[in-house]
Amino acid sequence: MAILKILQYPDERLHTVAAPVAHITDRIRSLIEDMAETMYAAPGIGLAATQVDFHERIIVIDTSETHDQLLVLINPEIIASSGISDYEEGCLSVPGIYGKVQRAESVTVKALNAQGESYVLESDGLLAVCIQHEMDHLMGKVFVEYWSRLRQARTLARLKKKQRSVM
Ligand code: K1U
Ligand code: ZN
């Protein structure tokens, strides 16, 4: 297992649209293990393959308090959604920046697990928000890009200032 480097916003590679996984091979299973290790080490509650520069439709999530309920979503598709929520979000690719995004309150997602079995998951609350946030990553969208141009510019300036202070 290995801890992978997480791309940092505004890295252009975060705008890559991920391709569906055609076959779940040993390489894909090994990538999933590395993504899970990377997410737990960060620490975070979700990670999309895009964030570690692999452009395939793979997500790992664990919103449990015990950090032992790993969810693997390969080729996820939202098949139903309802309600509206605006949850405070964070992102491992945009460290130290938090803010609200309006999303569906509940989503039903269909995906494959690491064994290639299809399953359907109904979610709400933080899990639903996290699924939508990670699925956006697979489409090349970062949560701050829901915000106004002015707020995005201010966010970028804050990130650049922070990066300069650690150099
Ligand atoms: O996509 C990512 O970068 C992961 C992100 C997921 C997420 C969090 C909150 C709302 C929507 C999506 C994170 O995990 S940010 C870190 C975080 O939320 C967290 C870190 C430690 C403990 C608990 C939460
Ligand atoms: Zn994120």
mmCIF file of N, CA, C and O in Angstrom, residues 74-156:
data_model
loop_
_atom_site.group_PDB
_atom_site.id
_atom_site.type_symbol
_atom_site.label_atom_id
_atom_site.label_comp_id
_atom_site.label_asym_id
_atom_site.label_seq_id
_atom_site.Cartn_x
_atom_site.Cartn_y
_atom_site.Cartn_z
ATOM 1 N N ILE A 74 -17.260 2.403 -7.843
ATOM 2 C CA ILE A 74 -16.652 2.379 -9.173
ATOM 3 C C ILE A 74 -17.769 2.649 -10.180
ATOM 4 O O ILE A 74 -18.860 2.082 -10.069
ATOM 5 N N ASN A 75 -17.503 3.523 -11.124
ATOM 6 C CA ASN A 75 -18.497 3.932 -12.136
ATOM 7 C C ASN A 75 -19.827 4.353 -11.487
ATOM 8 O O ASN A 75 -20.901 3.874 -11.879
ATOM 9 N N PRO A 76 -19.772 5.246 -10.486
ATOM 10 C CA PRO A 76 -21.020 5.628 -9.798
ATOM 11 C C PRO A 76 -21.953 6.431 -10.700
ATOM 12 O O PRO A 76 -21.498 7.206 -11.541
ATOM 13 N N GLU A 77 -23.251 6.206 -10.482
ATOM 14 C CA GLU A 77 -24.288 6.968 -11.219
ATOM 15 C C GLU A 77 -25.358 7.340 -10.211
ATOM 16 O O GLU A 77 -25.825 6.455 -9.471
ATOM 17 N N ILE A 78 -25.775 8.591 -10.198
ATOM 18 C CA ILE A 78 -26.902 8.991 -9.333
ATOM 19 C C ILE A 78 -28.189 8.638 -10.070
ATOM 20 O O ILE A 78 -28.402 9.084 -11.203
ATOM 21 N N ILE A 79 -29.009 7.787 -9.454
ATOM 22 C CA ILE A 79 -30.233 7.345 -10.131
ATOM 23 C C ILE A 79 -31.481 8.026 -9.553
ATOM 24 O O ILE A 79 -32.542 7.945 -10.155
ATOM 25 N N ALA A 80 -31.347 8.679 -8.415
ATOM 26 C CA ALA A 80 -32.464 9.453 -7.863
ATOM 27 C C ALA A 80 -31.905 10.472 -6.884
ATOM 28 O O ALA A 80 -30.870 10.224 -6.250
ATOM 29 N N SER A 81 -32.590 11.596 -6.800
ATOM 30 C CA SER A 81 -32.167 12.599 -5.821
ATOM 31 C C SER A 81 -33.390 13.406 -5.393
ATOM 32 O O SER A 81 -34.369 13.490 -6.140
ATOM 33 N N SER A 82 -33.320 13.969 -4.187
ATOM 34 C CA SER A 82 -34.431 14.796 -3.727
ATOM 35 C C SER A 82 -33.946 15.788 -2.683
ATOM 36 O O SER A 82 -32.898 15.582 -2.046
ATOM 37 N N GLY A 83 -34.718 16.856 -2.528
ATOM 38 C CA GLY A 83 -34.447 17.843 -1.492
ATOM 39 C C GLY A 83 -33.267 18.741 -1.816
ATOM 40 O O GLY A 83 -32.596 18.577 -2.840
ATOM 41 N N ILE A 84 -33.040 19.683 -0.926
ATOM 42 C CA ILE A 84 -31.920 20.631 -1.091
ATOM 43 C C ILE A 84 -31.212 20.751 0.254
ATOM 44 O O ILE A 84 -31.863 20.841 1.297
ATOM 45 N N SER A 85 -29.881 20.716 0.216
ATOM 46 C CA SER A 85 -29.133 20.964 1.452
ATOM 47 C C SER A 85 -28.004 21.930 1.132
ATOM 48 O O SER A 85 -27.539 21.985 -0.019
ATOM 49 N N ASP A 86 -27.586 22.721 2.091
ATOM 50 C CA ASP A 86 -26.351 23.488 1.863
ATOM 51 C C ASP A 86 -25.432 23.283 3.058
ATOM 52 O O ASP A 86 -25.540 23.908 4.086
ATOM 53 N N TYR A 87 -24.566 22.325 2.870
ATOM 54 C CA TYR A 87 -23.668 21.803 3.889
ATOM 55 C C TYR A 87 -22.320 22.527 3.760
ATOM 56 O O TYR A 87 -21.884 22.850 2.648
ATOM 57 N N GLU A 88 -21.650 22.713 4.857
ATOM 58 C CA GLU A 88 -20.292 23.276 4.844
ATOM 59 C C GLU A 88 -19.342 22.171 4.343
ATOM 60 O O GLU A 88 -19.298 21.090 4.925
ATOM 61 N N GLU A 89 -18.634 22.434 3.263
ATOM 62 C CA GLU A 89 -17.749 21.414 2.686
ATOM 63 C C GLU A 89 -16.284 21.801 2.839
ATOM 64 O O GLU A 89 -15.938 22.972 2.963
ATOM 65 N N GLY A 90 -15.448 20.767 2.784
ATOM 66 C CA GLY A 90 -14.004 20.958 2.735
ATOM 67 C C GLY A 90 -13.479 20.087 1.615
ATOM 68 O O GLY A 90 -14.234 19.306 1.024
ATOM 69 N N CYS A 91 -12.208 20.204 1.293
ATOM 70 C CA CYS A 91 -11.650 19.393 0.198
ATOM 71 C C CYS A 91 -10.157 19.223 0.426
ATOM 72 O O CYS A 91 -9.452 20.207 0.693
ATOM 73 N N LEU A 92 -9.690 18.000 0.306
ATOM 74 C CA LEU A 92 -8.260 17.732 0.515
ATOM 75 C C LEU A 92 -7.409 18.403 -0.566
ATOM 76 O O LEU A 92 -6.220 18.606 -0.366
ATOM 77 N N SER A 93 -8.021 18.761 -1.694
ATOM 78 C CA SER A 93 -7.298 19.454 -2.770
ATOM 79 C C SER A 93 -7.327 20.973 -2.595
ATOM 80 O O SER A 93 -6.691 21.684 -3.381
ATOM 81 N N VAL A 94 -8.111 21.447 -1.615
ATOM 82 C CA VAL A 94 -8.196 22.899 -1.349
ATOM 83 C C VAL A 94 -8.040 23.090 0.168
ATOM 84 O O VAL A 94 -8.981 23.472 0.862
ATOM 85 N N PRO A 95 -6.850 22.792 0.707
ATOM 86 C CA PRO A 95 -6.699 22.742 2.170
ATOM 87 C C PRO A 95 -6.975 24.076 2.847
ATOM 88 O O PRO A 95 -6.583 25.132 2.348
ATOM 89 N N GLY A 96 -7.697 23.973 3.977
ATOM 90 C CA GLY A 96 -7.957 25.161 4.797
ATOM 91 C C GLY A 96 -9.109 26.019 4.309
ATOM 92 O O GLY A 96 -9.422 27.039 4.914
ATOM 93 N N ILE A 97 -9.768 25.621 3.229
ATOM 94 C CA ILE A 97 -10.890 26.410 2.686
ATOM 95 C C ILE A 97 -12.183 25.608 2.903
ATOM 96 O O ILE A 97 -12.252 24.423 2.529
ATOM 97 N N TYR A 98 -13.149 26.259 3.511
ATOM 98 C CA TYR A 98 -14.436 25.610 3.797
ATOM 99 C C TYR A 98 -15.557 26.534 3.345
ATOM 100 O O TYR A 98 -15.424 27.754 3.410
ATOM 101 N N GLY A 99 -16.644 25.968 2.880
ATOM 102 C CA GLY A 99 -17.776 26.800 2.496
ATOM 103 C C GLY A 99 -18.935 25.954 2.026
ATOM 104 O O GLY A 99 -18.789 24.753 1.768
ATOM 105 N N LYS A 100 -20.091 26.621 1.934
ATOM 106 C CA LYS A 100 -21.324 25.901 1.604
ATOM 107 C C LYS A 100 -21.512 25.768 0.092
ATOM 108 O O LYS A 100 -21.119 26.659 -0.669
ATOM 109 N N VAL A 101 -22.138 24.652 -0.274
ATOM 110 C CA VAL A 101 -22.535 24.410 -1.668
ATOM 111 C C VAL A 101 -23.953 23.855 -1.602
ATOM 112 O O VAL A 101 -24.252 23.016 -0.736
ATOM 113 N N GLN A 102 -24.818 24.317 -2.503
ATOM 114 C CA GLN A 102 -26.178 23.789 -2.524
ATOM 115 C C GLN A 102 -26.213 22.495 -3.348
ATOM 116 O O GLN A 102 -25.774 22.476 -4.506
ATOM 117 N N ARG A 103 -26.702 21.447 -2.711
ATOM 118 C CA ARG A 103 -26.754 20.135 -3.378
ATOM 119 C C ARG A 103 -28.061 19.453 -3.008
ATOM 120 O O ARG A 103 -28.819 19.948 -2.164
ATOM 121 N N ALA A 104 -28.278 18.239 -3.595
ATOM 122 C CA ALA A 104 -29.448 17.447 -3.208
ATOM 123 C C ALA A 104 -29.264 16.962 -1.773
ATOM 124 O O ALA A 104 -28.143 16.685 -1.331
ATOM 125 N N GLU A 105 -30.380 16.849 -1.060
ATOM 126 C CA GLU A 105 -30.335 16.406 0.342
ATOM 127 C C GLU A 105 -30.146 14.886 0.429
ATOM 128 O O GLU A 105 -29.419 14.380 1.281
ATOM 129 N N SER A 106 -30.808 14.164 -0.490
ATOM 130 C CA SER A 106 -30.713 12.696 -0.512
ATOM 131 C C SER A 106 -30.376 12.258 -1.934
ATOM 132 O O SER A 106 -30.929 12.816 -2.884
ATOM 133 N N VAL A 107 -29.481 11.297 -2.048
ATOM 134 C CA VAL A 107 -29.198 10.730 -3.375
ATOM 135 C C VAL A 107 -29.166 9.210 -3.294
ATOM 136 O O VAL A 107 -28.728 8.632 -2.290
ATOM 137 N N THR A 108 -29.638 8.587 -4.371
ATOM 138 C CA THR A 108 -29.506 7.143 -4.523
ATOM 139 C C THR A 108 -28.481 6.932 -5.628
ATOM 140 O O THR A 108 -28.611 7.495 -6.719
ATOM 141 N N VAL A 109 -27.439 6.173 -5.287
ATOM 142 C CA VAL A 109 -26.347 5.978 -6.235
ATOM 143 C C VAL A 109 -26.207 4.491 -6.557
ATOM 144 O O VAL A 109 -26.386 3.636 -5.680
ATOM 145 N N LYS A 110 -25.913 4.227 -7.835
ATOM 146 C CA LYS A 110 -25.658 2.852 -8.274
ATOM 147 C C LYS A 110 -24.179 2.787 -8.639
ATOM 148 O O LYS A 110 -23.668 3.702 -9.317
ATOM 149 N N ALA A 111 -23.486 1.759 -8.172
ATOM 150 C CA ALA A 111 -22.044 1.668 -8.432
ATOM 151 C C ALA A 111 -21.616 0.205 -8.384
ATOM 152 O O ALA A 111 -22.403 -0.682 -8.029
ATOM 153 N N LEU A 112 -20.354 -0.028 -8.731
ATOM 154 C CA LEU A 112 -19.745 -1.354 -8.540
ATOM 155 C C LEU A 112 -18.857 -1.279 -7.310
ATOM 156 O O LEU A 112 -18.231 -0.234 -7.049
ATOM 157 N N ASN A 113 -18.758 -2.391 -6.568
ATOM 158 C CA ASN A 113 -17.790 -2.445 -5.467
ATOM 159 C C ASN A 113 -16.452 -3.000 -6.007
ATOM 160 O O ASN A 113 -16.329 -3.262 -7.214
ATOM 161 N N ALA A 114 -15.486 -3.171 -5.119
ATOM 162 C CA ALA A 114 -14.146 -3.600 -5.561
ATOM 163 C C ALA A 114 -14.147 -5.012 -6.135
ATOM 164 O O ALA A 114 -13.203 -5.418 -6.826
ATOM 165 N N GLN A 115 -15.212 -5.769 -5.864
ATOM 166 C CA GLN A 115 -15.340 -7.129 -6.440
ATOM 167 C C GLN A 115 -16.082 -7.097 -7.767
ATOM 168 O O GLN A 115 -16.326 -8.153 -8.365
ATOM 169 N N GLY A 116 -16.481 -5.916 -8.204
ATOM 170 C CA GLY A 116 -17.184 -5.791 -9.489
ATOM 171 C C GLY A 116 -18.673 -6.063 -9.390
ATOM 172 O O GLY A 116 -19.361 -6.171 -10.405
ATOM 173 N N GLU A 117 -19.187 -6.144 -8.138
ATOM 174 C CA GLU A 117 -20.622 -6.382 -7.955
ATOM 175 C C GLU A 117 -21.369 -5.050 -7.944
ATOM 176 O O GLU A 117 -20.910 -4.082 -7.320
ATOM 177 N N SER A 118 -22.507 -5.029 -8.615
ATOM 178 C CA SER A 118 -23.313 -3.812 -8.679
ATOM 179 C C SER A 118 -24.137 -3.693 -7.394
ATOM 180 O O SER A 118 -24.661 -4.686 -6.892
ATOM 181 N N TYR A 119 -24.238 -2.481 -6.858
ATOM 182 C CA TYR A 119 -25.081 -2.253 -5.688
ATOM 183 C C TYR A 119 -25.712 -0.867 -5.761
ATOM 184 O O TYR A 119 -25.258 -0.012 -6.523
ATOM 185 N N VAL A 120 -26.772 -0.708 -4.976
ATOM 186 C CA VAL A 120 -27.482 0.573 -4.927
ATOM 187 C C VAL A 120 -27.437 1.057 -3.481
ATOM 188 O O VAL A 120 -27.666 0.278 -2.551
ATOM 189 N N LEU A 121 -27.093 2.330 -3.310
ATOM 190 C CA LEU A 121 -26.948 2.901 -1.962
ATOM 191 C C LEU A 121 -27.830 4.138 -1.848
ATOM 192 O O LEU A 121 -27.748 5.036 -2.691
ATOM 193 N N GLU A 122 -28.676 4.163 -0.809
ATOM 194 C CA GLU A 122 -29.482 5.360 -0.528
ATOM 195 C C GLU A 122 -28.758 6.156 0.540
ATOM 196 O O GLU A 122 -28.285 5.580 1.528
ATOM 197 N N SER A 123 -28.636 7.464 0.331
ATOM 198 C CA SER A 123 -27.862 8.253 1.291
ATOM 199 C C SER A 123 -28.525 9.594 1.562
ATOM 200 O O SER A 123 -29.266 10.114 0.723
ATOM 201 N N ASP A 124 -28.219 10.123 2.730
ATOM 202 C CA ASP A 124 -28.592 11.514 3.011
ATOM 203 C C ASP A 124 -27.552 12.103 3.948
ATOM 204 O O ASP A 124 -26.554 11.449 4.258
ATOM 205 N N GLY A 125 -27.740 13.359 4.342
ATOM 206 C CA GLY A 125 -26.795 14.004 5.249
ATOM 207 C C GLY A 125 -25.391 14.071 4.668
ATOM 208 O O GLY A 125 -25.203 14.225 3.453
ATOM 209 N N LEU A 126 -24.394 13.912 5.537
ATOM 210 C CA LEU A 126 -22.999 14.065 5.123
ATOM 211 C C LEU A 126 -22.615 13.077 4.014
ATOM 212 O O LEU A 126 -21.869 13.426 3.091
ATOM 213 N N LEU A 127 -23.115 11.839 4.105
ATOM 214 C CA LEU A 127 -22.759 10.847 3.080
ATOM 215 C C LEU A 127 -23.242 11.295 1.695
ATOM 216 O O LEU A 127 -22.495 11.213 0.712
ATOM 217 N N ALA A 128 -24.478 11.805 1.623
ATOM 218 C CA ALA A 128 -25.017 12.268 0.329
ATOM 219 C C ALA A 128 -24.191 13.436 -0.210
ATOM 220 O O ALA A 128 -23.896 13.504 -1.417
ATOM 221 N N VAL A 129 -23.802 14.349 0.678
ATOM 222 C CA VAL A 129 -22.996 15.506 0.265
ATOM 223 C C VAL A 129 -21.642 15.025 -0.256
ATOM 224 O O VAL A 129 -21.151 15.460 -1.307
ATOM 225 N N CYS A 130 -21.047 14.084 0.483
ATOM 226 C CA CYS A 130 -19.720 13.586 0.119
ATOM 227 C C CYS A 130 -19.766 12.855 -1.232
ATOM 228 O O CYS A 130 -18.891 13.053 -2.089
ATOM 229 N N ILE A 131 -20.800 12.047 -1.456
ATOM 230 C CA ILE A 131 -20.929 11.340 -2.740
ATOM 231 C C ILE A 131 -20.990 12.359 -3.886
ATOM 232 O O ILE A 131 -20.285 12.225 -4.897
ATOM 233 N N GLN A 132 -21.803 13.414 -3.717
ATOM 234 C CA GLN A 132 -21.942 14.412 -4.791
ATOM 235 C C GLN A 132 -20.642 15.188 -5.001
ATOM 236 O O GLN A 132 -20.246 15.475 -6.135
ATOM 237 N N HIS A 133 -19.952 15.503 -3.888
ATOM 238 C CA HIS A 133 -18.676 16.228 -3.964
ATOM 239 C C HIS A 133 -17.638 15.384 -4.731
ATOM 240 O O HIS A 133 -16.942 15.894 -5.612
ATOM 241 N N GLU A 134 -17.581 14.088 -4.396
ATOM 242 C CA GLU A 134 -16.589 13.216 -5.062
ATOM 243 C C GLU A 134 -16.960 12.972 -6.528
ATOM 244 O O GLU A 134 -16.077 12.892 -7.388
ATOM 245 N N MET A 135 -18.262 12.858 -6.806
ATOM 246 C CA MET A 135 -18.670 12.659 -8.214
ATOM 247 C C MET A 135 -18.356 13.895 -9.042
ATOM 248 O O MET A 135 -18.013 13.785 -10.218
ATOM 249 N N ASP A 136 -18.430 15.070 -8.431
ATOM 250 C CA ASP A 136 -18.004 16.291 -9.135
ATOM 251 C C ASP A 136 -16.520 16.194 -9.501
ATOM 252 O O ASP A 136 -16.122 16.582 -10.598
ATOM 253 N N HIS A 137 -15.681 15.703 -8.553
ATOM 254 C CA HIS A 137 -14.250 15.562 -8.871
ATOM 255 C C HIS A 137 -14.080 14.712 -10.127
ATOM 256 O O HIS A 137 -13.246 15.017 -10.986
ATOM 257 N N LEU A 138 -14.850 13.630 -10.251
ATOM 258 C CA LEU A 138 -14.703 12.747 -11.424
ATOM 259 C C LEU A 138 -15.086 13.473 -12.714
ATOM 260 O O LEU A 138 -14.664 13.084 -13.798
ATOM 261 N N MET A 139 -15.910 14.527 -12.568
ATOM 262 C CA MET A 139 -16.297 15.333 -13.742
ATOM 263 C C MET A 139 -15.378 16.549 -13.912
ATOM 264 O O MET A 139 -15.626 17.408 -14.757
ATOM 265 N N GLY A 140 -14.328 16.621 -13.087
ATOM 266 C CA GLY A 140 -13.370 17.727 -13.217
ATOM 267 C C GLY A 140 -13.812 19.010 -12.534
ATOM 268 O O GLY A 140 -13.305 20.086 -12.869
ATOM 269 N N LYS A 141 -14.735 18.897 -11.590
ATOM 270 C CA LYS A 141 -15.230 20.108 -10.913
ATOM 271 C C LYS A 141 -14.852 20.108 -9.429
ATOM 272 O O LYS A 141 -15.037 19.100 -8.742
ATOM 273 N N VAL A 142 -14.338 21.218 -8.969
ATOM 274 C CA VAL A 142 -13.923 21.392 -7.571
ATOM 275 C C VAL A 142 -14.980 22.261 -6.877
ATOM 276 O O VAL A 142 -15.526 23.192 -7.492
ATOM 277 N N PHE A 143 -15.278 21.969 -5.597
ATOM 278 C CA PHE A 143 -16.439 22.608 -4.945
ATOM 279 C C PHE A 143 -16.404 24.126 -4.973
ATOM 280 O O PHE A 143 -17.449 24.767 -5.082
ATOM 281 N N VAL A 144 -15.216 24.741 -4.922
ATOM 282 C CA VAL A 144 -15.145 26.209 -4.913
ATOM 283 C C VAL A 144 -15.660 26.797 -6.231
ATOM 284 O O VAL A 144 -16.014 27.988 -6.291
ATOM 285 N N GLU A 145 -15.721 25.967 -7.272
ATOM 286 C CA GLU A 145 -16.173 26.452 -8.585
ATOM 287 C C GLU A 145 -17.697 26.653 -8.655
ATOM 288 O O GLU A 145 -18.208 27.098 -9.678
ATOM 289 N N TYR A 146 -18.405 26.325 -7.546
ATOM 290 C CA TYR A 146 -19.824 26.687 -7.441
ATOM 291 C C TYR A 146 -19.967 28.144 -6.985
ATOM 292 O O TYR A 146 -21.052 28.700 -7.057
ATOM 293 N N TRP A 147 -18.900 28.710 -6.457
ATOM 294 C CA TRP A 147 -18.971 30.040 -5.869
ATOM 295 C C TRP A 147 -18.831 31.121 -6.936
ATOM 296 O O TRP A 147 -18.434 30.849 -8.075
ATOM 297 N N SER A 148 -19.101 32.382 -6.540
ATOM 298 C CA SER A 148 -18.987 33.513 -7.475
ATOM 299 C C SER A 148 -17.526 33.675 -7.904
ATOM 300 O O SER A 148 -16.609 33.235 -7.198
ATOM 301 N N ARG A 149 -17.325 34.340 -9.035
ATOM 302 C CA ARG A 149 -15.959 34.616 -9.545
ATOM 303 C C ARG A 149 -15.140 35.367 -8.493
ATOM 304 O O ARG A 149 -13.956 35.086 -8.306
ATOM 305 N N LEU A 150 -15.805 36.313 -7.819
ATOM 306 C CA LEU A 150 -15.100 37.123 -6.818
ATOM 307 C C LEU A 150 -14.626 36.241 -5.661
ATOM 308 O O LEU A 150 -13.467 36.305 -5.234
ATOM 309 N N ARG A 151 -15.529 35.363 -5.187
ATOM 310 C CA ARG A 151 -15.158 34.491 -4.056
ATOM 311 C C ARG A 151 -14.070 33.488 -4.481
ATOM 312 O O ARG A 151 -13.161 33.186 -3.704
ATOM 313 N N GLN A 152 -14.147 33.016 -5.737
ATOM 314 C CA GLN A 152 -13.097 32.101 -6.230
ATOM 315 C C GLN A 152 -11.748 32.820 -6.282
ATOM 316 O O GLN A 152 -10.717 32.250 -5.925
ATOM 317 N N ALA A 153 -11.758 34.070 -6.748
ATOM 318 C CA ALA A 153 -10.504 34.839 -6.852
ATOM 319 C C ALA A 153 -9.912 35.063 -5.460
ATOM 320 O O ALA A 153 -8.699 34.925 -5.257
ATOM 321 N N ARG A 154 -10.796 35.361 -4.483
ATOM 322 C CA ARG A 154 -10.317 35.564 -3.104
ATOM 323 C C ARG A 154 -9.752 34.266 -2.526
ATOM 324 O O ARG A 154 -8.754 34.270 -1.811
ATOM 325 N N THR A 155 -10.412 33.154 -2.850
ATOM 326 C CA THR A 155 -9.958 31.838 -2.371
ATOM 327 C C THR A 155 -8.571 31.530 -2.929
ATOM 328 O O THR A 155 -7.669 31.087 -2.213
ATOM 329 N N LEU A 156 -8.419 31.789 -4.226
ATOM 330 C CA LEU A 156 -7.130 31.542 -4.888
ATOM 331 C C LEU A 156 -6.028 32.389 -4.266
ATOM 332 O O LEU A 156 -4.916 31.904 -4.017
#
